[in-house]
PDB file of C-alpha atoms in Angstrom:
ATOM      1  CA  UNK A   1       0.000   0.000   0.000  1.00  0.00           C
ATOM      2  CA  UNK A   2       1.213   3.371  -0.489  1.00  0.00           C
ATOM      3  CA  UNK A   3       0.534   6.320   1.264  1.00  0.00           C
ATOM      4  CA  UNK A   4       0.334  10.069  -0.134  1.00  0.00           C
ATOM      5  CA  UNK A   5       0.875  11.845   3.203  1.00  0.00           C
ATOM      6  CA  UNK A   6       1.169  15.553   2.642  1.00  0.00           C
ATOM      7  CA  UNK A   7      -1.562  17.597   2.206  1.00  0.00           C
ATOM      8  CA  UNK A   8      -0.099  20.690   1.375  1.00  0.00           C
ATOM      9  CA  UNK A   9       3.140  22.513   0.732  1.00  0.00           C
ATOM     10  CA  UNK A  10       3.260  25.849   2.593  1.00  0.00           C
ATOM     11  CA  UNK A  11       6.220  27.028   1.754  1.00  0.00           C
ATOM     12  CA  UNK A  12       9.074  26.212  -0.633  1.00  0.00           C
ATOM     13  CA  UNK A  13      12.824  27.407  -1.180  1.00  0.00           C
ATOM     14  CA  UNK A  14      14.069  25.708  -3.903  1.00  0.00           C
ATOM     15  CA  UNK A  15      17.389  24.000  -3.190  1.00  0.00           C
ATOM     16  CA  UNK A  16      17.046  24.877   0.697  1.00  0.00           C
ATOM     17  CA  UNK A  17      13.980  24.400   2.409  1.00  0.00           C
ATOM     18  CA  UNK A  18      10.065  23.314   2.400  1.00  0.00           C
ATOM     19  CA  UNK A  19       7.110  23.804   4.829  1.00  0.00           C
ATOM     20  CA  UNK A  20       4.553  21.024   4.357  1.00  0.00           C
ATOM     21  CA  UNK A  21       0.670  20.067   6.133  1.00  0.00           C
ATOM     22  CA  UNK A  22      -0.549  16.704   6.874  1.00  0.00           C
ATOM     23  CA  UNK A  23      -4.131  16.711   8.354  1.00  0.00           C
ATOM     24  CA  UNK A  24      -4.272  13.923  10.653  1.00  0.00           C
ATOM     25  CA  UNK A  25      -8.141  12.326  10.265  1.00  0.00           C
ATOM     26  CA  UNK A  26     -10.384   9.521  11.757  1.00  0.00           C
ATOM     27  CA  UNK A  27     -10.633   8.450   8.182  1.00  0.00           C
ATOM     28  CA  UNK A  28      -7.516   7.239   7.556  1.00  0.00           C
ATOM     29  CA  UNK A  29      -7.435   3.597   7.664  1.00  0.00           C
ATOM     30  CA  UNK A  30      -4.457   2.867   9.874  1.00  0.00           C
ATOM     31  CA  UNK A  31      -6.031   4.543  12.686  1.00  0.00           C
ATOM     32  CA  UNK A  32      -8.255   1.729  13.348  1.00  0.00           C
ATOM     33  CA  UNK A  33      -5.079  -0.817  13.979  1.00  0.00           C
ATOM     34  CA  UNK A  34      -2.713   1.741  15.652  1.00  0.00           C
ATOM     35  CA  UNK A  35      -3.839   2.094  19.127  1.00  0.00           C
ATOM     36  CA  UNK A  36      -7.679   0.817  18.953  1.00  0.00           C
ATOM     37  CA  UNK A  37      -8.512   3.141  21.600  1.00  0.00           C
ATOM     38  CA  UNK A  38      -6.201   5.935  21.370  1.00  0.00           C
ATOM     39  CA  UNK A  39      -6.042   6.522  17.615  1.00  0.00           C
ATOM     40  CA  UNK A  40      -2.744   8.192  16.798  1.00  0.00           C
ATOM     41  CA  UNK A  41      -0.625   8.894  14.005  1.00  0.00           C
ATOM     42  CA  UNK A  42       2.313   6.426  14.047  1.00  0.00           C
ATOM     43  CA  UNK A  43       5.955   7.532  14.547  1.00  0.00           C
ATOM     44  CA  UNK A  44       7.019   5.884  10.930  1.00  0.00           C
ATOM     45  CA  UNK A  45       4.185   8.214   9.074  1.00  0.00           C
ATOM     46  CA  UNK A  46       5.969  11.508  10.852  1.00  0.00           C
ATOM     47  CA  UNK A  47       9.236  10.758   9.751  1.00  0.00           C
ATOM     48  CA  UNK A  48       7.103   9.815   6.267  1.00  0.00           C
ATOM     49  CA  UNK A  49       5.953  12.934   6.376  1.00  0.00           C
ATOM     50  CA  UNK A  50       9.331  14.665   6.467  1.00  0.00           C
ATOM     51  CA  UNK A  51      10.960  12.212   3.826  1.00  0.00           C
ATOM     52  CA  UNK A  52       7.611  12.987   1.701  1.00  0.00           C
ATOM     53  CA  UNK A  53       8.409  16.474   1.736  1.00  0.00           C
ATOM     54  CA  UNK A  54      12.161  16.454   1.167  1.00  0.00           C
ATOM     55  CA  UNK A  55      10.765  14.349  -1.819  1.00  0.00           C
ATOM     56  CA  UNK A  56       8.881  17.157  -2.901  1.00  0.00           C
ATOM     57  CA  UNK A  57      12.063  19.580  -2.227  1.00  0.00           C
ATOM     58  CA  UNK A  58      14.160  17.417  -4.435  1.00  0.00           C
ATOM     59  CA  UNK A  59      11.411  17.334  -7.356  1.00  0.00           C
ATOM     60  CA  UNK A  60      10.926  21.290  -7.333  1.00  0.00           C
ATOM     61  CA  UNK A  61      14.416  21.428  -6.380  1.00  0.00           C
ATOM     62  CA  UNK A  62      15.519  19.401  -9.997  1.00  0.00           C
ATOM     63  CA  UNK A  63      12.803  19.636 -12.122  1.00  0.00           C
ATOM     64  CA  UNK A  64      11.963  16.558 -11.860  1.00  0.00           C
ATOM     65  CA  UNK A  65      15.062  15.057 -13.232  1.00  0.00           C
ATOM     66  CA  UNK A  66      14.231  11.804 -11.238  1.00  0.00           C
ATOM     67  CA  UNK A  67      11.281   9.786 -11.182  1.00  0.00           C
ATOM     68  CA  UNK A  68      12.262   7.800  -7.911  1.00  0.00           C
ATOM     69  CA  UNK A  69      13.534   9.423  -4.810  1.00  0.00           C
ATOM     70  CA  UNK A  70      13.505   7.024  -1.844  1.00  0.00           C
ATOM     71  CA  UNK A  71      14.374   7.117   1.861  1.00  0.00           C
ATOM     72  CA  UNK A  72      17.866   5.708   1.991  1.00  0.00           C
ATOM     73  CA  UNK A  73      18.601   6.248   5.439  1.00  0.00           C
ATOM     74  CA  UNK A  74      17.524   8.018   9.132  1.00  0.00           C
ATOM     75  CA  UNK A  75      19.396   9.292  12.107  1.00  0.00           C
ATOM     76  CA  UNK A  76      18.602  10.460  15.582  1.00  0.00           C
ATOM     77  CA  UNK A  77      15.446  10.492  14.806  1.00  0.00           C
ATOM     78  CA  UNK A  78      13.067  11.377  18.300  1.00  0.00           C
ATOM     79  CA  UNK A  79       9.202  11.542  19.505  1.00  0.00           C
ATOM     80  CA  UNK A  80       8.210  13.598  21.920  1.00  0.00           C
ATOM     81  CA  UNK A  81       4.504  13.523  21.374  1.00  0.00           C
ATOM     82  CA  UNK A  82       1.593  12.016  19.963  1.00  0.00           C
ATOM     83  CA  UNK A  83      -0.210  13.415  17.033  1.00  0.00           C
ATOM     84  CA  UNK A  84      -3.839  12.658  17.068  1.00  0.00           C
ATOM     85  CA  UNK A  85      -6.738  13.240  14.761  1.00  0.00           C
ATOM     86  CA  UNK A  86      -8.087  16.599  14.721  1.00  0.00           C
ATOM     87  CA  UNK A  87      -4.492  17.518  14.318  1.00  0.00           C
ATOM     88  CA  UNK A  88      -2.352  19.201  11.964  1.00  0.00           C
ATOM     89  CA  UNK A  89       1.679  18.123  11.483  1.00  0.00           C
ATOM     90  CA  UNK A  90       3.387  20.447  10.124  1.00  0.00           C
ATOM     91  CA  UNK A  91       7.164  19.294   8.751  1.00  0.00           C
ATOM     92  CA  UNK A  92       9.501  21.631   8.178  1.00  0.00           C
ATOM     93  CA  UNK A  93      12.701  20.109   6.000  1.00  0.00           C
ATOM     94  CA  UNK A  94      16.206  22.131   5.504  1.00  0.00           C
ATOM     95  CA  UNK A  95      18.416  20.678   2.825  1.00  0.00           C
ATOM     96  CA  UNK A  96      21.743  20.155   3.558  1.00  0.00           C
ATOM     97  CA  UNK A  97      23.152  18.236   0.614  1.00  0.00           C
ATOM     98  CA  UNK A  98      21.454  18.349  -2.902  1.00  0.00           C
ATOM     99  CA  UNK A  99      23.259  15.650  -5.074  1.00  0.00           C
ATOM    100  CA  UNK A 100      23.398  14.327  -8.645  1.00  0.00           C
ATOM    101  CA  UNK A 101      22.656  10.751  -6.735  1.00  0.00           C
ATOM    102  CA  UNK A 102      21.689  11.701  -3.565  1.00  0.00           C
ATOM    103  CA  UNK A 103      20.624  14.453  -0.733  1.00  0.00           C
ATOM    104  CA  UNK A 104      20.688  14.871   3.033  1.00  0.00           C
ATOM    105  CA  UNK A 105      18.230  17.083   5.249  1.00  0.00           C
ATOM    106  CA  UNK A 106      17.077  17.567   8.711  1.00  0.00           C
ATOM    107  CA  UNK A 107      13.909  18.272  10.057  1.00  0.00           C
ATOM    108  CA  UNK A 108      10.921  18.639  12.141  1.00  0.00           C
ATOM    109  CA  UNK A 109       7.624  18.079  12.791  1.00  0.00           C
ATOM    110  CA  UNK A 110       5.089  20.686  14.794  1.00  0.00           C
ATOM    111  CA  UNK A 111       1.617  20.419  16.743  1.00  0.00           C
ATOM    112  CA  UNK A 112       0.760  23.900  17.103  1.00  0.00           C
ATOM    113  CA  UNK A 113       4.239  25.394  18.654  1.00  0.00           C
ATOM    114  CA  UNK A 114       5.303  22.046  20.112  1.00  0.00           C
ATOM    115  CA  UNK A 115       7.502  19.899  18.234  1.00  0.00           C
ATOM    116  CA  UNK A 116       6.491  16.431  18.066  1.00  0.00           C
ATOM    117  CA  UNK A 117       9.777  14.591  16.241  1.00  0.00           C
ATOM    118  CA  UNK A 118      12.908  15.927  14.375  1.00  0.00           C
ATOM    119  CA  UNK A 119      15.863  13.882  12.872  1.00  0.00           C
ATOM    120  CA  UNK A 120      18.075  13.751  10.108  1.00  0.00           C
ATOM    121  CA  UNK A 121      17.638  11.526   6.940  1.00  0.00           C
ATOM    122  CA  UNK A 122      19.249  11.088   3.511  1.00  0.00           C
ATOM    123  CA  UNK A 123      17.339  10.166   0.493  1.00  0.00           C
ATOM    124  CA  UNK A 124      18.557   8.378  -3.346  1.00  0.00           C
ATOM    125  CA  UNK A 125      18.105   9.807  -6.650  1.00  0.00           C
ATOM    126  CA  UNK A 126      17.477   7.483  -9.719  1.00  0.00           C
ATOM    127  CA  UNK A 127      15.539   6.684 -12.644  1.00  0.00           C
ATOM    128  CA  UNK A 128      14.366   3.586 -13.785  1.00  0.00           C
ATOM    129  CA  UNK A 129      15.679   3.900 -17.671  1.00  0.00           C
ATOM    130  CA  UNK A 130      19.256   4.486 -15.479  1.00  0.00           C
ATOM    131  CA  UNK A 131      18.905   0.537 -14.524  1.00  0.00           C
ATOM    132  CA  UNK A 132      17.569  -0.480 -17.972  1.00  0.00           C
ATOM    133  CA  UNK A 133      16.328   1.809 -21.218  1.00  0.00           C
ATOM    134  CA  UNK A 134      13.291  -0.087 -21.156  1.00  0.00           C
ATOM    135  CA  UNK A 135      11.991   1.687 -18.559  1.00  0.00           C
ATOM    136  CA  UNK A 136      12.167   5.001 -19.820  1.00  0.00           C
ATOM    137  CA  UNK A 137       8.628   4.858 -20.588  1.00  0.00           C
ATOM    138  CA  UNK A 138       7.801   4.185 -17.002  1.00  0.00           C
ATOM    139  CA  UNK A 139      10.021   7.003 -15.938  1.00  0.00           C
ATOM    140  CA  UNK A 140       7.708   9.473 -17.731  1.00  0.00           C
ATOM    141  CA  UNK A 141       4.600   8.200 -16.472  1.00  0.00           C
ATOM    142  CA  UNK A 142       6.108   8.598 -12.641  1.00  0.00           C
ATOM    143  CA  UNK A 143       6.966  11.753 -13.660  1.00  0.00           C
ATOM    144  CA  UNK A 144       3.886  13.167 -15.085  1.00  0.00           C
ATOM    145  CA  UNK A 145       1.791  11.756 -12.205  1.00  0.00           C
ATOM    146  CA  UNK A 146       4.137  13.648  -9.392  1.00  0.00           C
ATOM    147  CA  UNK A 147       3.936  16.682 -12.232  1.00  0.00           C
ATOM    148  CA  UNK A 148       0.402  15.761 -11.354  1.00  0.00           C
ATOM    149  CA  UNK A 149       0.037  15.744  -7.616  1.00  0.00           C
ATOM    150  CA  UNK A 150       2.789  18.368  -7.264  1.00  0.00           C
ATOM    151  CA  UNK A 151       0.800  21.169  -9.094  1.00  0.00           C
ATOM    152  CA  UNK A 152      -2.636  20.570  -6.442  1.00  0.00           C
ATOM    153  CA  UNK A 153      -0.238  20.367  -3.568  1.00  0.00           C
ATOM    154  CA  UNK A 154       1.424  23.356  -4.211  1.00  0.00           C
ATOM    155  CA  UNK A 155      -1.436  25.434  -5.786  1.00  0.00           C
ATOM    156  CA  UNK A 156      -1.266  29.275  -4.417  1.00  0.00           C
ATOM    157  CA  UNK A 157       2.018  29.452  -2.653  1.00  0.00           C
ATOM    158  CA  UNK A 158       4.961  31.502  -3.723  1.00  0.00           C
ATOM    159  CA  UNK A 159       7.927  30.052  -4.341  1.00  0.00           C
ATOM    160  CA  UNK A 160      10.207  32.107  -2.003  1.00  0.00           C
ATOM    161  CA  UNK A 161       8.105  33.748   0.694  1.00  0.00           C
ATOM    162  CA  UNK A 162       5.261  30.717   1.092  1.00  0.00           C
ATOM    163  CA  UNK A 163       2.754  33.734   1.394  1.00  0.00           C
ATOM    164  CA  UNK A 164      -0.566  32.101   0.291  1.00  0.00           C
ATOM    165  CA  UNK A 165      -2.161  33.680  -3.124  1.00  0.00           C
ATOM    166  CA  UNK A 166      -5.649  33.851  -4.130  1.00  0.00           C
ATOM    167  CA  UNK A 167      -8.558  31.900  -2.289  1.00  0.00           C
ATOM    168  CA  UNK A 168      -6.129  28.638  -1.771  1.00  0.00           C
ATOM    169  CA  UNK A 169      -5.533  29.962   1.501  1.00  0.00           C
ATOM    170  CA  UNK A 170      -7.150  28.290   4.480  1.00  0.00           C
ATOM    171  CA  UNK A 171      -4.566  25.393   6.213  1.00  0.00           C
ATOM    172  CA  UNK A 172      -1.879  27.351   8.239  1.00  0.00           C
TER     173      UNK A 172
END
């Protein structure tokens, strides 16, 4: 199964940093395994939620040079709270390292003004035709589809400031 996370880029600096939503719900499946009684979002999905929007930072970052960008690794990475439906996450990513292969970043997740996890992580660059040409065709469909996604996530936000434009204003 995979998950689409993010909800919502707030703010973007290409090459440096990204500000991104995830509106935690009583509709999302998982809830109803993790913690029966006290539904909460688990740990893995926060630090998902950061690696989702470094993802996004790489993409906007590179022009969506690569059509796979994966989680390679994760450090130090620390809970301090719980993050329960009703809630809004907010993940805010710094790059450290943009690569031709690869990219490091820290960052954080907030409740309000309380942070709820931070850590460091370092994600791989590919594309599928770089393993085999026949695959270049693949490639381009990944691509178009995060094309796709990309342009509703981060419809009315400026690139540099993250002010909100328009009537698309309404998470923050």
């Amino acid at each position: 199964m995979k998950f689409a996370l993010i909800d919502r880029v707030m703010e973007l600096e290409p090459g440096r940093r990204i500000v991104a939503v995830k509106a935690v719900t009583l509709a999302e499946e998982y809830l109803a395994e993790h913690f029966p009684t006290f539904p909460v979002l688990p740990g893995v999905f926060m630090l998902e939620c950061m690696t989702e929007a470094a993802r996004w930072l790489v993409h906007a970052s590179r022009n969506f040079m690569h059509s796979v960008v994966l989680l390679h690794s994760a450090k130090g990475v620390t809970y301090k709270s719980f993050v329960a439906p009703g809630q809004l996450l907010r993940v805010e990513v710094i790059c450290r390292r943009l690569g031709e292969e690869g990219s490091d970043f820290s960052g954080a997740g907030f409740c309000g003004a309380d942070e709820v996890v931070k850590g460091r992580f370092s994600l791989r660059h590919m594309t599928l035709a770089s393993r085999s040409p026949t695959w270049a065709a693949t490639d381009e469909r990944i691509v178009d589809e995060a094309r796709r996604r990309w342009s509703i996530l981060y419809r009315g936000v400026s690139a540099v400031s993250g002010e909100t434009v328009g009537s698309a204003s309404g998470i923050g």
